[in-house]
PDB file of C-alpha atoms in Angstrom:
ATOM      1  CA  UNK A   1     -10.692  40.308   3.337  1.00 79.00           C
ATOM      2  CA  UNK A   2     -10.777  36.760   2.026  1.00 83.00           C
ATOM      3  CA  UNK A   3     -13.980  34.997   1.016  1.00 88.00           C
ATOM      4  CA  UNK A   4     -15.256  32.370  -1.340  1.00 93.00           C
ATOM      5  CA  UNK A   5     -18.748  32.315  -2.806  1.00 94.00           C
ATOM      6  CA  UNK A   6     -20.109  29.321  -4.802  1.00 93.00           C
ATOM      7  CA  UNK A   7     -23.447  28.594  -6.376  1.00 86.00           C
ATOM      8  CA  UNK A   8     -26.122  27.287  -4.109  1.00 85.00           C
ATOM      9  CA  UNK A   9     -27.476  23.831  -4.726  1.00 84.00           C
ATOM     10  CA  UNK A  10     -28.672  21.357  -4.748  1.00 94.00           C
ATOM     11  CA  UNK A  11     -27.822  20.467  -8.299  1.00 96.00           C
ATOM     12  CA  UNK A  12     -29.516  17.486  -9.969  1.00 97.00           C
ATOM     13  CA  UNK A  13     -28.183  16.167 -13.307  1.00 97.00           C
ATOM     14  CA  UNK A  14     -28.755  13.188 -15.442  1.00 97.00           C
ATOM     15  CA  UNK A  15     -25.968  10.790 -16.206  1.00 97.00           C
ATOM     16  CA  UNK A  16     -23.529  12.185 -18.874  1.00 97.00           C
ATOM     17  CA  UNK A  17     -24.769  15.654 -18.524  1.00 97.00           C
ATOM     18  CA  UNK A  18     -22.308  18.647 -18.291  1.00 97.00           C
ATOM     19  CA  UNK A  19     -21.467  20.048 -14.894  1.00 97.00           C
ATOM     20  CA  UNK A  20     -20.550  23.584 -14.039  1.00 97.00           C
ATOM     21  CA  UNK A  21     -20.337  24.823 -10.400  1.00 97.00           C
ATOM     22  CA  UNK A  22     -19.538  28.400 -10.088  1.00 97.00           C
ATOM     23  CA  UNK A  23     -16.992  29.865  -7.595  1.00 97.00           C
ATOM     24  CA  UNK A  24     -15.817  33.353  -7.221  1.00 97.00           C
ATOM     25  CA  UNK A  25     -13.418  34.629  -4.670  1.00 95.00           C
ATOM     26  CA  UNK A  26     -12.133  37.735  -2.815  1.00 93.00           C
ATOM     27  CA  UNK A  27      -8.541  37.837  -1.622  1.00 87.00           C
ATOM     28  CA  UNK A  28      -6.114  40.387  -0.370  1.00 80.00           C
ATOM     29  CA  UNK A  29      -3.002  38.567  -1.753  1.00 76.00           C
ATOM     30  CA  UNK A  30      -2.132  35.872  -4.177  1.00 78.00           C
ATOM     31  CA  UNK A  31      -4.334  32.904  -3.243  1.00 86.00           C
ATOM     32  CA  UNK A  32      -4.121  29.307  -4.078  1.00 88.00           C
ATOM     33  CA  UNK A  33      -7.530  27.903  -5.128  1.00 92.00           C
ATOM     34  CA  UNK A  34      -8.848  24.349  -4.423  1.00 94.00           C
ATOM     35  CA  UNK A  35     -11.857  22.243  -5.003  1.00 96.00           C
ATOM     36  CA  UNK A  36     -12.622  19.600  -2.453  1.00 96.00           C
ATOM     37  CA  UNK A  37     -15.214  16.824  -2.677  1.00 97.00           C
ATOM     38  CA  UNK A  38     -17.206  15.157   0.272  1.00 95.00           C
ATOM     39  CA  UNK A  39     -18.753  11.877  -0.357  1.00 94.00           C
ATOM     40  CA  UNK A  40     -21.569  10.897   2.080  1.00 89.00           C
ATOM     41  CA  UNK A  41     -20.341  10.082   5.464  1.00 86.00           C
ATOM     42  CA  UNK A  42     -16.716  10.903   4.629  1.00 89.00           C
ATOM     43  CA  UNK A  43     -14.307  13.839   5.168  1.00 91.00           C
ATOM     44  CA  UNK A  44     -13.301  16.158   2.501  1.00 94.00           C
ATOM     45  CA  UNK A  45     -10.969  15.123  -0.111  1.00 94.00           C
ATOM     46  CA  UNK A  46      -8.811  17.402  -2.400  1.00 93.00           C
ATOM     47  CA  UNK A  47     -10.181  17.135  -5.903  1.00 97.00           C
ATOM     48  CA  UNK A  48      -7.913  19.630  -7.725  1.00 96.00           C
ATOM     49  CA  UNK A  49      -5.883  22.836  -7.131  1.00 93.00           C
ATOM     50  CA  UNK A  50      -4.414  25.757  -8.943  1.00 93.00           C
ATOM     51  CA  UNK A  51      -1.676  27.978  -7.404  1.00 88.00           C
ATOM     52  CA  UNK A  52      -1.484  30.865  -9.813  1.00 89.00           C
ATOM     53  CA  UNK A  53      -3.430  32.831 -12.455  1.00 92.00           C
ATOM     54  CA  UNK A  54      -4.361  30.820 -15.657  1.00 94.00           C
ATOM     55  CA  UNK A  55      -3.319  27.529 -14.005  1.00 95.00           C
ATOM     56  CA  UNK A  56      -5.814  24.614 -14.808  1.00 97.00           C
ATOM     57  CA  UNK A  57      -6.270  22.054 -12.213  1.00 96.00           C
ATOM     58  CA  UNK A  58      -7.616  18.726 -13.279  1.00 97.00           C
ATOM     59  CA  UNK A  59      -8.427  15.373 -11.824  1.00 97.00           C
ATOM     60  CA  UNK A  60     -10.971  12.499 -12.578  1.00 95.00           C
ATOM     61  CA  UNK A  61     -12.371  14.315 -15.473  1.00 97.00           C
ATOM     62  CA  UNK A  62     -13.058  17.414 -13.413  1.00 98.00           C
ATOM     63  CA  UNK A  63     -11.160  20.802 -14.291  1.00 98.00           C
ATOM     64  CA  UNK A  64     -11.082  24.333 -13.128  1.00 98.00           C
ATOM     65  CA  UNK A  65      -9.182  27.266 -14.419  1.00 98.00           C
ATOM     66  CA  UNK A  66      -7.812  30.096 -12.102  1.00 96.00           C
ATOM     67  CA  UNK A  67      -9.161  33.343 -13.706  1.00 96.00           C
ATOM     68  CA  UNK A  68      -7.644  36.313 -11.968  1.00 93.00           C
ATOM     69  CA  UNK A  69      -9.487  38.856 -14.283  1.00 94.00           C
ATOM     70  CA  UNK A  70     -12.907  37.485 -13.203  1.00 95.00           C
ATOM     71  CA  UNK A  71     -11.782  36.188  -9.784  1.00 95.00           C
ATOM     72  CA  UNK A  72     -13.333  32.891 -10.540  1.00 97.00           C
ATOM     73  CA  UNK A  73     -12.442  29.177 -10.244  1.00 97.00           C
ATOM     74  CA  UNK A  74     -15.558  27.423 -11.730  1.00 98.00           C
ATOM     75  CA  UNK A  75     -15.537  23.555 -11.740  1.00 98.00           C
ATOM     76  CA  UNK A  76     -16.493  21.707 -14.915  1.00 98.00           C
ATOM     77  CA  UNK A  77     -16.921  18.134 -15.978  1.00 98.00           C
ATOM     78  CA  UNK A  78     -18.056  17.098 -19.390  1.00 97.00           C
ATOM     79  CA  UNK A  79     -19.922  14.021 -18.522  1.00 96.00           C
ATOM     80  CA  UNK A  80     -21.092  13.274 -14.940  1.00 97.00           C
ATOM     81  CA  UNK A  81     -21.467   9.810 -13.526  1.00 97.00           C
ATOM     82  CA  UNK A  82     -23.761   8.641 -10.704  1.00 97.00           C
ATOM     83  CA  UNK A  83     -20.576   8.147  -8.599  1.00 96.00           C
ATOM     84  CA  UNK A  84     -19.949  11.880  -8.779  1.00 97.00           C
ATOM     85  CA  UNK A  85     -22.803  12.535  -6.508  1.00 97.00           C
ATOM     86  CA  UNK A  86     -21.295  14.440  -3.495  1.00 97.00           C
ATOM     87  CA  UNK A  87     -20.857  17.838  -2.070  1.00 95.00           C
ATOM     88  CA  UNK A  88     -18.315  20.071  -3.621  1.00 97.00           C
ATOM     89  CA  UNK A  89     -16.370  22.812  -1.884  1.00 95.00           C
ATOM     90  CA  UNK A  90     -14.447  25.699  -3.338  1.00 95.00           C
ATOM     91  CA  UNK A  91     -11.653  27.006  -1.093  1.00 92.00           C
ATOM     92  CA  UNK A  92      -8.807  29.498  -1.087  1.00 89.00           C
ATOM     93  CA  UNK A  93      -5.519  29.767   0.783  1.00 85.00           C
ATOM     94  CA  UNK A  94      -4.108  33.254   0.856  1.00 74.00           C
ATOM     95  CA  UNK A  95      -0.551  32.587   0.062  1.00 55.00           C
ATOM     96  CA  UNK A  96       2.003  34.076   0.204  1.00 51.00           C
ATOM     97  CA  UNK A  97       0.786  36.801   2.551  1.00 46.00           C
ATOM     98  CA  UNK A  98      -0.603  34.034   4.645  1.00 48.00           C
ATOM     99  CA  UNK A  99       0.943  33.833   8.039  1.00 52.00           C
ATOM    100  CA  UNK A 100      -1.523  31.252   9.218  1.00 53.00           C
ATOM    101  CA  UNK A 101      -2.235  28.957   6.571  1.00 57.00           C
ATOM    102  CA  UNK A 102      -5.920  29.432   6.901  1.00 71.00           C
ATOM    103  CA  UNK A 103      -8.374  28.197   4.378  1.00 81.00           C
ATOM    104  CA  UNK A 104     -11.514  29.898   3.365  1.00 87.00           C
ATOM    105  CA  UNK A 105     -14.328  27.558   2.215  1.00 90.00           C
ATOM    106  CA  UNK A 106     -17.475  28.173   0.220  1.00 92.00           C
ATOM    107  CA  UNK A 107     -20.753  26.861   1.665  1.00 91.00           C
ATOM    108  CA  UNK A 108     -20.644  23.770  -0.471  1.00 93.00           C
ATOM    109  CA  UNK A 109     -22.787  22.611  -3.531  1.00 95.00           C
ATOM    110  CA  UNK A 110     -24.658  19.272  -3.369  1.00 95.00           C
ATOM    111  CA  UNK A 111     -24.649  17.408  -6.648  1.00 97.00           C
ATOM    112  CA  UNK A 112     -26.976  14.335  -7.290  1.00 97.00           C
ATOM    113  CA  UNK A 113     -26.510  12.569 -10.521  1.00 97.00           C
ATOM    114  CA  UNK A 114     -29.448  10.276 -11.471  1.00 97.00           C
ATOM    115  CA  UNK A 115     -29.157   7.261 -13.907  1.00 95.00           C
TER     116      UNK A 115
ATOM    117  CA  UNK B   1       0.776   7.082   5.196  1.00 64.00           C
ATOM    118  CA  UNK B   2      -2.355   6.296   7.169  1.00 81.00           C
ATOM    119  CA  UNK B   3      -3.829   9.755   6.537  1.00 93.00           C
ATOM    120  CA  UNK B   4      -5.340  11.886   9.336  1.00 96.00           C
ATOM    121  CA  UNK B   5      -6.895   9.690  12.054  1.00 96.00           C
ATOM    122  CA  UNK B   6      -9.730  10.654  14.179  1.00 97.00           C
ATOM    123  CA  UNK B   7     -11.348   9.014  17.121  1.00 97.00           C
ATOM    124  CA  UNK B   8     -14.031   8.105  18.035  1.00 97.00           C
ATOM    125  CA  UNK B   9     -15.944   8.017  14.707  1.00 96.00           C
ATOM    126  CA  UNK B  10     -19.262   8.361  16.510  1.00 97.00           C
ATOM    127  CA  UNK B  11     -20.018   9.706  19.926  1.00 97.00           C
ATOM    128  CA  UNK B  12     -23.357   9.871  21.729  1.00 97.00           C
ATOM    129  CA  UNK B  13     -23.431  11.587  25.021  1.00 97.00           C
ATOM    130  CA  UNK B  14     -25.931  13.317  27.291  1.00 97.00           C
ATOM    131  CA  UNK B  15     -26.171  17.011  27.933  1.00 97.00           C
ATOM    132  CA  UNK B  16     -23.690  18.165  30.548  1.00 97.00           C
ATOM    133  CA  UNK B  17     -21.113  15.473  29.968  1.00 97.00           C
ATOM    134  CA  UNK B  18     -17.668  16.079  28.885  1.00 97.00           C
ATOM    135  CA  UNK B  19     -16.681  15.074  25.448  1.00 98.00           C
ATOM    136  CA  UNK B  20     -13.072  14.630  24.098  1.00 98.00           C
ATOM    137  CA  UNK B  21     -12.362  14.189  20.353  1.00 98.00           C
ATOM    138  CA  UNK B  22      -8.979  13.009  19.288  1.00 98.00           C
ATOM    139  CA  UNK B  23      -6.918  13.604  16.139  1.00 98.00           C
ATOM    140  CA  UNK B  24      -3.577  12.249  14.831  1.00 98.00           C
ATOM    141  CA  UNK B  25      -2.227  14.338  11.973  1.00 97.00           C
ATOM    142  CA  UNK B  26      -0.238  13.103   9.056  1.00 95.00           C
ATOM    143  CA  UNK B  27       3.355  12.594  10.135  1.00 95.00           C
ATOM    144  CA  UNK B  28       5.570  15.477   9.312  1.00 92.00           C
ATOM    145  CA  UNK B  29       2.671  17.974   8.917  1.00 92.00           C
ATOM    146  CA  UNK B  30       3.123  21.168  10.825  1.00 90.00           C
ATOM    147  CA  UNK B  31      -0.428  22.680  10.690  1.00 90.00           C
ATOM    148  CA  UNK B  32      -3.420  21.210  12.354  1.00 93.00           C
ATOM    149  CA  UNK B  33      -6.962  22.396  12.027  1.00 93.00           C
ATOM    150  CA  UNK B  34     -10.297  21.618  13.838  1.00 96.00           C
ATOM    151  CA  UNK B  35     -13.497  22.231  12.035  1.00 95.00           C
ATOM    152  CA  UNK B  36     -17.108  21.744  12.748  1.00 96.00           C
ATOM    153  CA  UNK B  37     -19.836  20.952  10.088  1.00 93.00           C
ATOM    154  CA  UNK B  38     -23.586  21.372  10.466  1.00 92.00           C
ATOM    155  CA  UNK B  39     -26.288  21.799   7.987  1.00 86.00           C
ATOM    156  CA  UNK B  40     -27.275  25.122   9.229  1.00 87.00           C
ATOM    157  CA  UNK B  41     -23.768  26.710   9.371  1.00 86.00           C
ATOM    158  CA  UNK B  42     -21.701  24.656   6.965  1.00 86.00           C
ATOM    159  CA  UNK B  43     -18.038  24.119   7.616  1.00 89.00           C
ATOM    160  CA  UNK B  44     -16.666  26.312  10.369  1.00 89.00           C
ATOM    161  CA  UNK B  45     -13.021  26.650  11.263  1.00 90.00           C
ATOM    162  CA  UNK B  46     -12.642  26.430  15.110  1.00 94.00           C
ATOM    163  CA  UNK B  47      -8.925  26.625  15.817  1.00 93.00           C
ATOM    164  CA  UNK B  48      -5.656  25.853  14.201  1.00 91.00           C
ATOM    165  CA  UNK B  49      -2.180  25.079  15.315  1.00 92.00           C
ATOM    166  CA  UNK B  50       1.333  25.556  13.841  1.00 90.00           C
ATOM    167  CA  UNK B  51       4.143  23.441  15.357  1.00 92.00           C
ATOM    168  CA  UNK B  52       1.787  22.567  18.143  1.00 94.00           C
ATOM    169  CA  UNK B  53       1.071  26.269  19.121  1.00 94.00           C
ATOM    170  CA  UNK B  54      -2.433  27.616  18.773  1.00 93.00           C
ATOM    171  CA  UNK B  55      -2.472  30.389  16.199  1.00 88.00           C
ATOM    172  CA  UNK B  56      -6.112  31.336  15.920  1.00 87.00           C
ATOM    173  CA  UNK B  57      -8.877  30.262  18.184  1.00 91.00           C
ATOM    174  CA  UNK B  58     -11.370  32.937  17.198  1.00 88.00           C
ATOM    175  CA  UNK B  59     -13.669  30.301  15.766  1.00 89.00           C
ATOM    176  CA  UNK B  60     -14.034  28.478  19.014  1.00 93.00           C
ATOM    177  CA  UNK B  61     -17.695  29.209  19.903  1.00 87.00           C
ATOM    178  CA  UNK B  62     -17.604  29.373  23.742  1.00 87.00           C
ATOM    179  CA  UNK B  63     -15.402  28.775  26.737  1.00 92.00           C
ATOM    180  CA  UNK B  64     -16.908  25.232  26.860  1.00 96.00           C
ATOM    181  CA  UNK B  65     -14.577  24.387  23.959  1.00 97.00           C
ATOM    182  CA  UNK B  66     -10.934  23.898  24.429  1.00 97.00           C
ATOM    183  CA  UNK B  67      -8.248  22.299  22.205  1.00 97.00           C
ATOM    184  CA  UNK B  68      -4.781  21.137  22.865  1.00 97.00           C
ATOM    185  CA  UNK B  69      -1.773  19.830  20.979  1.00 97.00           C
ATOM    186  CA  UNK B  70       0.672  18.425  23.386  1.00 96.00           C
ATOM    187  CA  UNK B  71       2.978  17.057  20.608  1.00 95.00           C
ATOM    188  CA  UNK B  72       3.176  16.831  16.889  1.00 95.00           C
ATOM    189  CA  UNK B  73       1.220  13.801  16.496  1.00 95.00           C
ATOM    190  CA  UNK B  74      -1.760  14.282  18.789  1.00 96.00           C
ATOM    191  CA  UNK B  75      -4.496  16.988  19.442  1.00 98.00           C
ATOM    192  CA  UNK B  76      -7.666  16.960  21.302  1.00 98.00           C
ATOM    193  CA  UNK B  77     -10.793  18.947  21.199  1.00 98.00           C
ATOM    194  CA  UNK B  78     -12.842  18.949  24.417  1.00 98.00           C
ATOM    195  CA  UNK B  79     -16.368  20.178  25.136  1.00 97.00           C
ATOM    196  CA  UNK B  80     -17.241  20.621  28.656  1.00 97.00           C
ATOM    197  CA  UNK B  81     -20.053  20.613  29.457  1.00 96.00           C
ATOM    198  CA  UNK B  82     -21.738  19.520  26.284  1.00 97.00           C
ATOM    199  CA  UNK B  83     -25.022  20.888  25.008  1.00 96.00           C
ATOM    200  CA  UNK B  84     -27.466  19.469  22.259  1.00 97.00           C
ATOM    201  CA  UNK B  85     -26.494  22.458  20.019  1.00 95.00           C
ATOM    202  CA  UNK B  86     -22.974  20.994  19.886  1.00 97.00           C
ATOM    203  CA  UNK B  87     -24.237  18.145  17.905  1.00 97.00           C
ATOM    204  CA  UNK B  88     -22.223  18.193  14.641  1.00 97.00           C
ATOM    205  CA  UNK B  89     -19.492  16.447  12.729  1.00 96.00           C
ATOM    206  CA  UNK B  90     -16.158  17.581  13.830  1.00 97.00           C
ATOM    207  CA  UNK B  91     -13.200  17.314  11.295  1.00 96.00           C
ATOM    208  CA  UNK B  92      -9.579  17.481  11.956  1.00 96.00           C
ATOM    209  CA  UNK B  93      -7.237  18.326   9.104  1.00 94.00           C
ATOM    210  CA  UNK B  94      -3.526  18.806   8.689  1.00 93.00           C
ATOM    211  CA  UNK B  95      -1.189  20.305   6.151  1.00 89.00           C
ATOM    212  CA  UNK B  96       2.510  21.046   5.473  1.00 86.00           C
ATOM    213  CA  UNK B  97       3.927  24.444   4.994  1.00 78.00           C
ATOM    214  CA  UNK B  98       5.400  24.777   1.443  1.00 67.00           C
ATOM    215  CA  UNK B  99       3.201  22.119  -0.209  1.00 61.00           C
ATOM    216  CA  UNK B 100       0.594  24.527  -1.613  1.00 63.00           C
ATOM    217  CA  UNK B 101      -0.877  24.344   1.882  1.00 70.00           C
ATOM    218  CA  UNK B 102      -3.452  21.896   0.805  1.00 83.00           C
ATOM    219  CA  UNK B 103      -5.323  20.381   3.777  1.00 89.00           C
ATOM    220  CA  UNK B 104      -5.798  16.666   4.382  1.00 92.00           C
ATOM    221  CA  UNK B 105      -9.009  15.914   6.306  1.00 94.00           C
ATOM    222  CA  UNK B 106      -9.756  13.027   8.631  1.00 95.00           C
ATOM    223  CA  UNK B 107     -13.070  11.036   8.359  1.00 94.00           C
ATOM    224  CA  UNK B 108     -14.695  13.131  11.098  1.00 96.00           C
ATOM    225  CA  UNK B 109     -16.411  12.463  14.374  1.00 97.00           C
ATOM    226  CA  UNK B 110     -20.124  12.550  14.538  1.00 96.00           C
ATOM    227  CA  UNK B 111     -21.271  13.846  17.792  1.00 98.00           C
ATOM    228  CA  UNK B 112     -24.636  13.644  19.158  1.00 98.00           C
ATOM    229  CA  UNK B 113     -25.624  15.340  22.325  1.00 97.00           C
ATOM    230  CA  UNK B 114     -28.993  14.372  23.746  1.00 97.00           C
TER     231      UNK B 114
END
């Protein structure tokens, strides 16, 4: 079946530190992979995505590379800011075998960046 | 576009009362999802629709929960009767087939059942 496993938090970093949040997946087809971010009191927002192997998604200084050989999609940022404090969710959509467009979300990783 | 709209943003009700949550998806989107988020269980998919038809409701926790989508621009999630353990944030999301299926989330409804 399909599933996503991401590193448990919470993660606390100092401003300008390097960030890695690990995400691995299991899929029966050819999934698209996503990172969503949830700021306090808000809904989830799409941060970046990759639709095929070796694609790199990037946005706001964050990036993640779709690694089929290791079934991973780790989120990285070279220098975090206080404003990056949020909960980050890894997710997959099992295209093209998908007949229902269902997403599979990880459990979320809480990030706190301190000045 | 205004994005996914949910109402109310906050709902406080007493145990046993009926609760109705509302969602307006992004215009033109053909998939609609209802999720529940709690600290203990994380983000759970309750039900989703395609072209207003329910496709999978296996995540609906009990018969007390029901969802409808009478047209392409409106959906409701109803809990009757409500219980304290239903307290959570309920999100609605929509997506468009063929657009990498990325989902767009609403701001959520925070439900508190006392």
